[in-house]
Coordinates of C-alpha atoms and ligand atoms in Angstrom, one line a residue:
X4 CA -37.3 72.0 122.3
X5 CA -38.5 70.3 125.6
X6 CA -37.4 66.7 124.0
X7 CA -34.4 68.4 122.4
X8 CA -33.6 69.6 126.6
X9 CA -34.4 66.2 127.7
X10 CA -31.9 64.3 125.8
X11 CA -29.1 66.7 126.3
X12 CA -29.7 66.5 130.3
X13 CA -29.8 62.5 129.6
X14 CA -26.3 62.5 127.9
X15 CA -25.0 64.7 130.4
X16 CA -25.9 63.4 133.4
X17 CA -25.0 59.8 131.9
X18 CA -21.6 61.4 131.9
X19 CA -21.7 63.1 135.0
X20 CA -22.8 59.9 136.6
X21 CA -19.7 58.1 135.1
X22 CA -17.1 56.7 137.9
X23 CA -14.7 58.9 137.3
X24 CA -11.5 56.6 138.5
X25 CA -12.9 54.2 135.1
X26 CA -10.0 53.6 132.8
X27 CA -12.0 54.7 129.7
X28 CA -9.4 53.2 127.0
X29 CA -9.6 49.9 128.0
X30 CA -13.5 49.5 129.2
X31 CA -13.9 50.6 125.2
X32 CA -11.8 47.9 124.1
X33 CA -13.5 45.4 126.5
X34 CA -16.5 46.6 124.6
X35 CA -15.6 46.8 121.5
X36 CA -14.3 42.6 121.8
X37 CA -18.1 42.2 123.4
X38 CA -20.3 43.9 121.4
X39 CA -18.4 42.5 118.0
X40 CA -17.8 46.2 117.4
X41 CA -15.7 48.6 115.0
X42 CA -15.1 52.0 115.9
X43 CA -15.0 54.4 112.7
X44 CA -13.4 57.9 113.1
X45 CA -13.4 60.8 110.8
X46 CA -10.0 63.1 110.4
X47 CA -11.8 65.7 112.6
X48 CA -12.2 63.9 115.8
X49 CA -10.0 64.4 118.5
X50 CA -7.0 62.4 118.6
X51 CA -7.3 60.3 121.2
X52 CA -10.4 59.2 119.2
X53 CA -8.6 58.3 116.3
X54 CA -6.0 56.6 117.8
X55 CA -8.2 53.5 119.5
X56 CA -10.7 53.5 116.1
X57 CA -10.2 50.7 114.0
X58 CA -10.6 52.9 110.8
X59 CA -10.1 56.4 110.6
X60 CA -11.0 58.0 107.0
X61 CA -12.8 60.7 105.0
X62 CA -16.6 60.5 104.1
X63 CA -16.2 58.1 101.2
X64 CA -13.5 56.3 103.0
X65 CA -15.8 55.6 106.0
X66 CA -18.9 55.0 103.7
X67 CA -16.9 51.9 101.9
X68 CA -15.7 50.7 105.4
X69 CA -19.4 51.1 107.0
X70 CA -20.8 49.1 103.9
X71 CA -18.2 46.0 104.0
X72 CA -17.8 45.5 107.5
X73 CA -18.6 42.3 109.1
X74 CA -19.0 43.5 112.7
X75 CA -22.8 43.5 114.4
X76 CA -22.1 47.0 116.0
X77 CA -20.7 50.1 113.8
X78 CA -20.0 52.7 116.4
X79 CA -19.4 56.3 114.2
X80 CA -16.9 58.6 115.7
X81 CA -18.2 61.6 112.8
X82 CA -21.4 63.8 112.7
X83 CA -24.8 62.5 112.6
X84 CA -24.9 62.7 108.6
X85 CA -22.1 60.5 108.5
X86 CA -23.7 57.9 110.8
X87 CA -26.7 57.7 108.5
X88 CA -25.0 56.7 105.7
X89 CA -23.6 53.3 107.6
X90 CA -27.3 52.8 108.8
X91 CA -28.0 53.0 104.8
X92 CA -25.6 50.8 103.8
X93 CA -25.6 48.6 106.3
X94 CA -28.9 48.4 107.4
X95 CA -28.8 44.9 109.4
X96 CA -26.1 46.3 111.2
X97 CA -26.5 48.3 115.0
X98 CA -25.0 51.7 114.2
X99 CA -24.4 54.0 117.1
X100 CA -23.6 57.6 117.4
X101 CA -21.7 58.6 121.1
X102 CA -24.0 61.9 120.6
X103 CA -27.2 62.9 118.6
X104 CA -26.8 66.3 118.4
X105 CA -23.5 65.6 116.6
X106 CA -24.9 67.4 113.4
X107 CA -23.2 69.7 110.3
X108 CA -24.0 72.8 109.5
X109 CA -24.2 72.0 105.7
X110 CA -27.3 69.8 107.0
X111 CA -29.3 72.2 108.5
X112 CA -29.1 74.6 105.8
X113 CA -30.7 72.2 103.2
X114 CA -34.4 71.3 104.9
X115 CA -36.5 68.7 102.9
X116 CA -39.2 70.4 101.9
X117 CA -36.8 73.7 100.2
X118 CA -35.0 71.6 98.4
X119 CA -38.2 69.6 97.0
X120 CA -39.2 73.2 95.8
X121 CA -36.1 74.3 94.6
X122 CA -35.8 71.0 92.3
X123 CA -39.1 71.5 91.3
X124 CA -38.2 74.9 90.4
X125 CA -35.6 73.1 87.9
X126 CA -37.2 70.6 85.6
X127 CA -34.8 68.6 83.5
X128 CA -31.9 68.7 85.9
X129 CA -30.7 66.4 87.9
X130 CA -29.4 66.5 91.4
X131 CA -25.8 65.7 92.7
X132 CA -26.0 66.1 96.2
X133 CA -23.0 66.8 98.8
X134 CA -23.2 63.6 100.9
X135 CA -23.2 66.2 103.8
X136 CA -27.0 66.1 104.0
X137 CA -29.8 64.4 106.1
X138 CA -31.2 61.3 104.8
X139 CA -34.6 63.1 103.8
X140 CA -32.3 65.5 101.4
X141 CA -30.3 61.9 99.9
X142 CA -33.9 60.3 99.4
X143 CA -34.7 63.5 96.7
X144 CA -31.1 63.1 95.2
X145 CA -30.3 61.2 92.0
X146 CA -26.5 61.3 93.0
X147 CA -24.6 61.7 96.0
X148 CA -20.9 62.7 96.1
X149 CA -18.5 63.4 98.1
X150 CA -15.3 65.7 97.8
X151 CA -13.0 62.9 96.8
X152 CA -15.3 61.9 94.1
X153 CA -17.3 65.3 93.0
X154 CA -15.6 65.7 90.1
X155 CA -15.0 62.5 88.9
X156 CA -18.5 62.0 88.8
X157 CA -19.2 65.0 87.4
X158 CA -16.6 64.1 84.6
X159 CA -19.3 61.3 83.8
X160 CA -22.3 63.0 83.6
X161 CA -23.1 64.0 79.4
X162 CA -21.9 67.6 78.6
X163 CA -26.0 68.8 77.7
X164 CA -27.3 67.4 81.2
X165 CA -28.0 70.3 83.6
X166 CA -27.1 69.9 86.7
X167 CA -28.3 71.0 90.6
X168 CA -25.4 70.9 93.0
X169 CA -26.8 71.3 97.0
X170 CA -26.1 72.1 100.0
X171 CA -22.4 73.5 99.8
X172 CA -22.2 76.7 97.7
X173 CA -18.0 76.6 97.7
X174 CA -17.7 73.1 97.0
X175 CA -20.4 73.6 94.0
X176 CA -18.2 76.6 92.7
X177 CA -14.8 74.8 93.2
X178 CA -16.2 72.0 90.9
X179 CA -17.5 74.1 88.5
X180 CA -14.7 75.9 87.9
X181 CA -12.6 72.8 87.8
X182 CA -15.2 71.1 85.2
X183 CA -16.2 74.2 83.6
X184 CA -19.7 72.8 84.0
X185 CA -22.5 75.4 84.7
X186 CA -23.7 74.2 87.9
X187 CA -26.8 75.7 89.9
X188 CA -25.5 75.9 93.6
X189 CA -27.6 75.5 96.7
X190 CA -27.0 78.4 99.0
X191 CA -25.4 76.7 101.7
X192 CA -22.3 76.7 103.9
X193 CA -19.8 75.4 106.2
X194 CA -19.7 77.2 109.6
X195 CA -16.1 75.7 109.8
X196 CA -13.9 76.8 106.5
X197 CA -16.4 79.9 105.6
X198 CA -14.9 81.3 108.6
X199 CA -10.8 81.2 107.5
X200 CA -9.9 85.0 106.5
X201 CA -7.8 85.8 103.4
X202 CA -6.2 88.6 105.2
X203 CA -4.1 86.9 108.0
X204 CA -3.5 83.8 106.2
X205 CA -1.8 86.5 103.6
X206 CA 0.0 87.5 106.6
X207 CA 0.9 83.8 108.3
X208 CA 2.2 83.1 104.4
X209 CA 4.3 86.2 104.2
X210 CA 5.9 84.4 107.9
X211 CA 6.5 81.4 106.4
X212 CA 7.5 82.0 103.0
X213 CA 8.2 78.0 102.3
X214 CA 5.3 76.6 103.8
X215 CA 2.9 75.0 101.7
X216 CA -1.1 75.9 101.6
X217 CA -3.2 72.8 101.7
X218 CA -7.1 73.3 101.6
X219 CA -10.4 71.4 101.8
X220 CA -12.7 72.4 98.5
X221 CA -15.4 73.6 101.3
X222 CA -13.0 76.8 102.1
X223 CA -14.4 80.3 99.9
X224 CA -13.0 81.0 97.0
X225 CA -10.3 83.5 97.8
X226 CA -8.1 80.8 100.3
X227 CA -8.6 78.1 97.5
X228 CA -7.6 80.5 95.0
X229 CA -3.7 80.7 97.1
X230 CA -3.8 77.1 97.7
X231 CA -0.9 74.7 96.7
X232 CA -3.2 71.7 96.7
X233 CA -7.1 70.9 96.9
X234 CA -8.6 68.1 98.3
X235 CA -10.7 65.6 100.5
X236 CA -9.5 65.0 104.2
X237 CA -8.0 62.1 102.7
X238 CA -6.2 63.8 99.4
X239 CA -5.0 67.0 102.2
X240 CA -3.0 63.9 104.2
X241 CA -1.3 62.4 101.0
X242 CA -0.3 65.5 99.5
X243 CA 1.5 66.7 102.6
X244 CA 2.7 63.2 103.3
X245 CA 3.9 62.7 99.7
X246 CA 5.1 66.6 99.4
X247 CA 9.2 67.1 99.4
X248 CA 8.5 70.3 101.3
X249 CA 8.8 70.5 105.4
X250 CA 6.0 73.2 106.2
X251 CA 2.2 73.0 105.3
X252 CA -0.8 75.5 106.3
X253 CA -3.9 73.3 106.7
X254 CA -7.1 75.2 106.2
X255 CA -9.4 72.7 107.2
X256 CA -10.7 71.4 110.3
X257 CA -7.2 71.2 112.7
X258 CA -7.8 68.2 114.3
X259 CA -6.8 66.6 111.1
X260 CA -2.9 68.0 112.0
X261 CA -2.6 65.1 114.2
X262 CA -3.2 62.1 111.6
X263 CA -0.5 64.3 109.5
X264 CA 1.9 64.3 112.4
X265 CA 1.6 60.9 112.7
X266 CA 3.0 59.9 109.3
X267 CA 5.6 62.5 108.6
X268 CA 6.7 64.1 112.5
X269 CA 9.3 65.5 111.0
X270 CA 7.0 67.8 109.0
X271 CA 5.7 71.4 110.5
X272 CA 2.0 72.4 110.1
X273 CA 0.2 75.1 111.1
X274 CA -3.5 75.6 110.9
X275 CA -4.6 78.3 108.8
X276 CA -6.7 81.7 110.8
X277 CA -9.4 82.3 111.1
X278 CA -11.2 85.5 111.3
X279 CA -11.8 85.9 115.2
X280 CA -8.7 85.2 116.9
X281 CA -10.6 84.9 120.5
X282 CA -11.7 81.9 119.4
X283 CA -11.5 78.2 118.3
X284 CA -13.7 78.5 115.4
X285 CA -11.8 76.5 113.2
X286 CA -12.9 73.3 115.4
X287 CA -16.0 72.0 114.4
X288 CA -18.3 72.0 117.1
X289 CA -20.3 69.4 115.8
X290 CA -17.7 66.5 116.0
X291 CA -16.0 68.0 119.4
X292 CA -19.9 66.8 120.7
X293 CA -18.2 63.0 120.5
X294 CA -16.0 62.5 123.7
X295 CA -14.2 59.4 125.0
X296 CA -17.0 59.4 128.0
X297 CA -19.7 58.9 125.3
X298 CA -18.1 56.9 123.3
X299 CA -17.9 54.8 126.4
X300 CA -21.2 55.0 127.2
X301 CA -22.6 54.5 123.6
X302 CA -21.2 50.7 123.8
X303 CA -21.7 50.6 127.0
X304 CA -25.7 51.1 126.7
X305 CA -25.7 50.5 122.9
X306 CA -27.3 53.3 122.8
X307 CA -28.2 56.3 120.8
X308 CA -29.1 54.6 118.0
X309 CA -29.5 55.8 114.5
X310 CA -32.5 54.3 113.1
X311 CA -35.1 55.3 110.1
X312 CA -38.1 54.5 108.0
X313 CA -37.5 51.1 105.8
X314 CA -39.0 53.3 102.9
X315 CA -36.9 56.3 103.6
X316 CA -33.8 54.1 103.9
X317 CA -34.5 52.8 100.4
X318 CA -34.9 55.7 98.6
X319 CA -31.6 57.5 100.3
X320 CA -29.7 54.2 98.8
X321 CA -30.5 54.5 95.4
X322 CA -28.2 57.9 94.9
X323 CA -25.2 56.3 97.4
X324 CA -25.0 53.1 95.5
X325 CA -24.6 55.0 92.2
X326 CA -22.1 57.3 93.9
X327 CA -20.4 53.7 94.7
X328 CA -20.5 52.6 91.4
X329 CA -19.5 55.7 89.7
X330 CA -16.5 56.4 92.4
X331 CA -13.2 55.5 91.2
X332 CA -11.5 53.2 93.4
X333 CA -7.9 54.5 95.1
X334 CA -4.6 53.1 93.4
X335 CA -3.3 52.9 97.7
X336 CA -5.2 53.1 100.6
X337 CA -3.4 56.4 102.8
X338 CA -6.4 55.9 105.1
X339 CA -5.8 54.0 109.0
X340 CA -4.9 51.0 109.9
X341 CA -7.3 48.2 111.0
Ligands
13P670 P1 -14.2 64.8 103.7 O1 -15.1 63.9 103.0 O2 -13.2 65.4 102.9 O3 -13.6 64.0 104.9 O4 -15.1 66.0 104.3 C1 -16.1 65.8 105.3 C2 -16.4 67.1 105.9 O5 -17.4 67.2 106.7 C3 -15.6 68.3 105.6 O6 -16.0 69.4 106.4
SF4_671 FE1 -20.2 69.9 108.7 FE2 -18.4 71.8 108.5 FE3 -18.4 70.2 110.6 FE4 -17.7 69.2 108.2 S1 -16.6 70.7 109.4 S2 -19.1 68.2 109.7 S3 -19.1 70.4 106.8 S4 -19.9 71.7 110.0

């Protein structure tokens, strides 16, 4: 707790301490030239953040893009999870993270040790992990996915081969259903699309009667169950890009509404309620903890750094590189530019 205290009070008072007359936009791309840097942004940062990164994607997206890139610097505009995963795959290159405690709710619910019981509480079946999980949780995993590729994979795996799925319970039933596989579900969530209530979005769709529901498979059952289309980050942004209609509710994480806007301004979204209407909840609070002023700073001081054991690195690979191999590759990139 007392470390925990002492790094917050570092990052903020390395903010506080910033001149605040610095043009932030370009000292980054001064930086980023520098350093030999890319910046890689997840959908759910804010949208000045995805507008100076040189990739913006979903979690396989950004895994491919972390693992192929020739830059000395990978600075992650994501959660700390996400981050990880270009230390693992790229483990000669510097990978940064503008803030630490940038974690995911998903991750926190799965601690090492539990789920090291609970699969030795299920002999014979193996474990396809949500790639929303510390490095700890990958290094007991035989197969990592992600929600682009969940069922895909699952699609390969022989019909008599039982099967653990961990850490997000919705996700798990989603692909089960969608499989008809008889998957045993680790009982976690996200903090984000658990909290979306059936009730008003019942209501917002009786408002707009010709709007379109789009939904990310880590939503409960009930809002998937209304939805017009299912899918990653990514597959949310083609299906309302590709979509003849004009009006889309986004139950996801809203930040993604402004890569959406971007391709098709023409179109209307509108993010989907949540159950408490006093407050943002719907933004995840984990990926709000990445600012422009630390994204600054993070090139700026090359620092925090995500680093690990050689041994642990190793063992977390072994399950990504078959989720790699086993991932089909997309016909068209819809991800960003760069
Ligand atoms: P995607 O892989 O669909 O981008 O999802 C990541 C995530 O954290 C969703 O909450
Ligand atoms: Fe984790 Fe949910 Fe935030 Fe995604 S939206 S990073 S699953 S807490």
């Amino acid at each position: 707790m007392a470390e925990m205290l002492v790094k917050e009070n570092s990052v903020t008072a390395r903010v506080r301490a910033l001149d605040p007359m610095i043009d932030l936009e370009t000292e980054i791309a001064r930086l980023r030239r520098t350093r030999n840097a890319v910046i890689l942004a997840h959908y759910y940062q804010d949208g000045e953040i995805q507008d100076l990164a040189d990739f913006v994607g979903d979690s396989l997206d950004l895994s491919r893009r972390a693992a192929e890139t020739k830059a000395d610097v990978i600075v992650f505009c994501g959660v700390k999870f996400m981050a990880e995963v270009a230390k693992i795959l790229s483990p000669d290159r510097t990978v940064l993270l503008p803030d630490m405690d940038a974690g995911c709710s998903l991750e926190t619910s799965c601690p090492p040790e539990a789920f090291r019981a609970w699969r030795e509480r299920h002999p014979g079946h193996i474990s396809l992990t949500y790639i929303n999980c510390s490095a700890e949780v990958k290094a007991l995993s035989d197969i990592i996915v992600t929600s682009s590729n969940a069922e895909a994979i699952i699609r390969q795996i022989p019909a008599d081969q039982k099967i653990l799925f961990a850490p997000d319970r919705h996700l798990g039933a989603y692909l089960a259903r969608k499989t008809g596989r008889d998957l045993v579900l680790w009982p976690g969530t996200c903090i984000v699309h658990e909290q979306f209530s059936e009730r008003e979005l019942v209501r917002l769709r009786a408002q707009h009667p010709g709007a379109k529901l789009a939904a990310h498979p880590e939503c409960p059952e009930p809002i998937l169950a209304m939805a017009d289309h299912i899918g990653s980050t990514s597959s949310l942004i083609e299906y309302v890009t590709k979509a003849p209609d004009e009006e889309f509710i986004i139950a996801t994480e809203p930040h993604i509404i402004h890569q959406m806007q971007k391709r098709v301004p023409h179109k209307r979204f509108i993010a989907a309620p949540g159950m408490d209407e006093s407050c943002s909840c719907s933004n995840c609070p984990f990926m709000a903890l990445n600012t422009m002023e630390k994204l600054y700073l993070c090139l700026r001081d090359t620092m925090p750094q995500i680093t690990m054991p050689e041994e642990l690195r190793r063992a977390a690979l072994k399950p990504l590189q078959r989720m790699l191999e086993m991932s089909p590759r997309p016909a068209s990139k819809i991800a960003g530019a760069a």
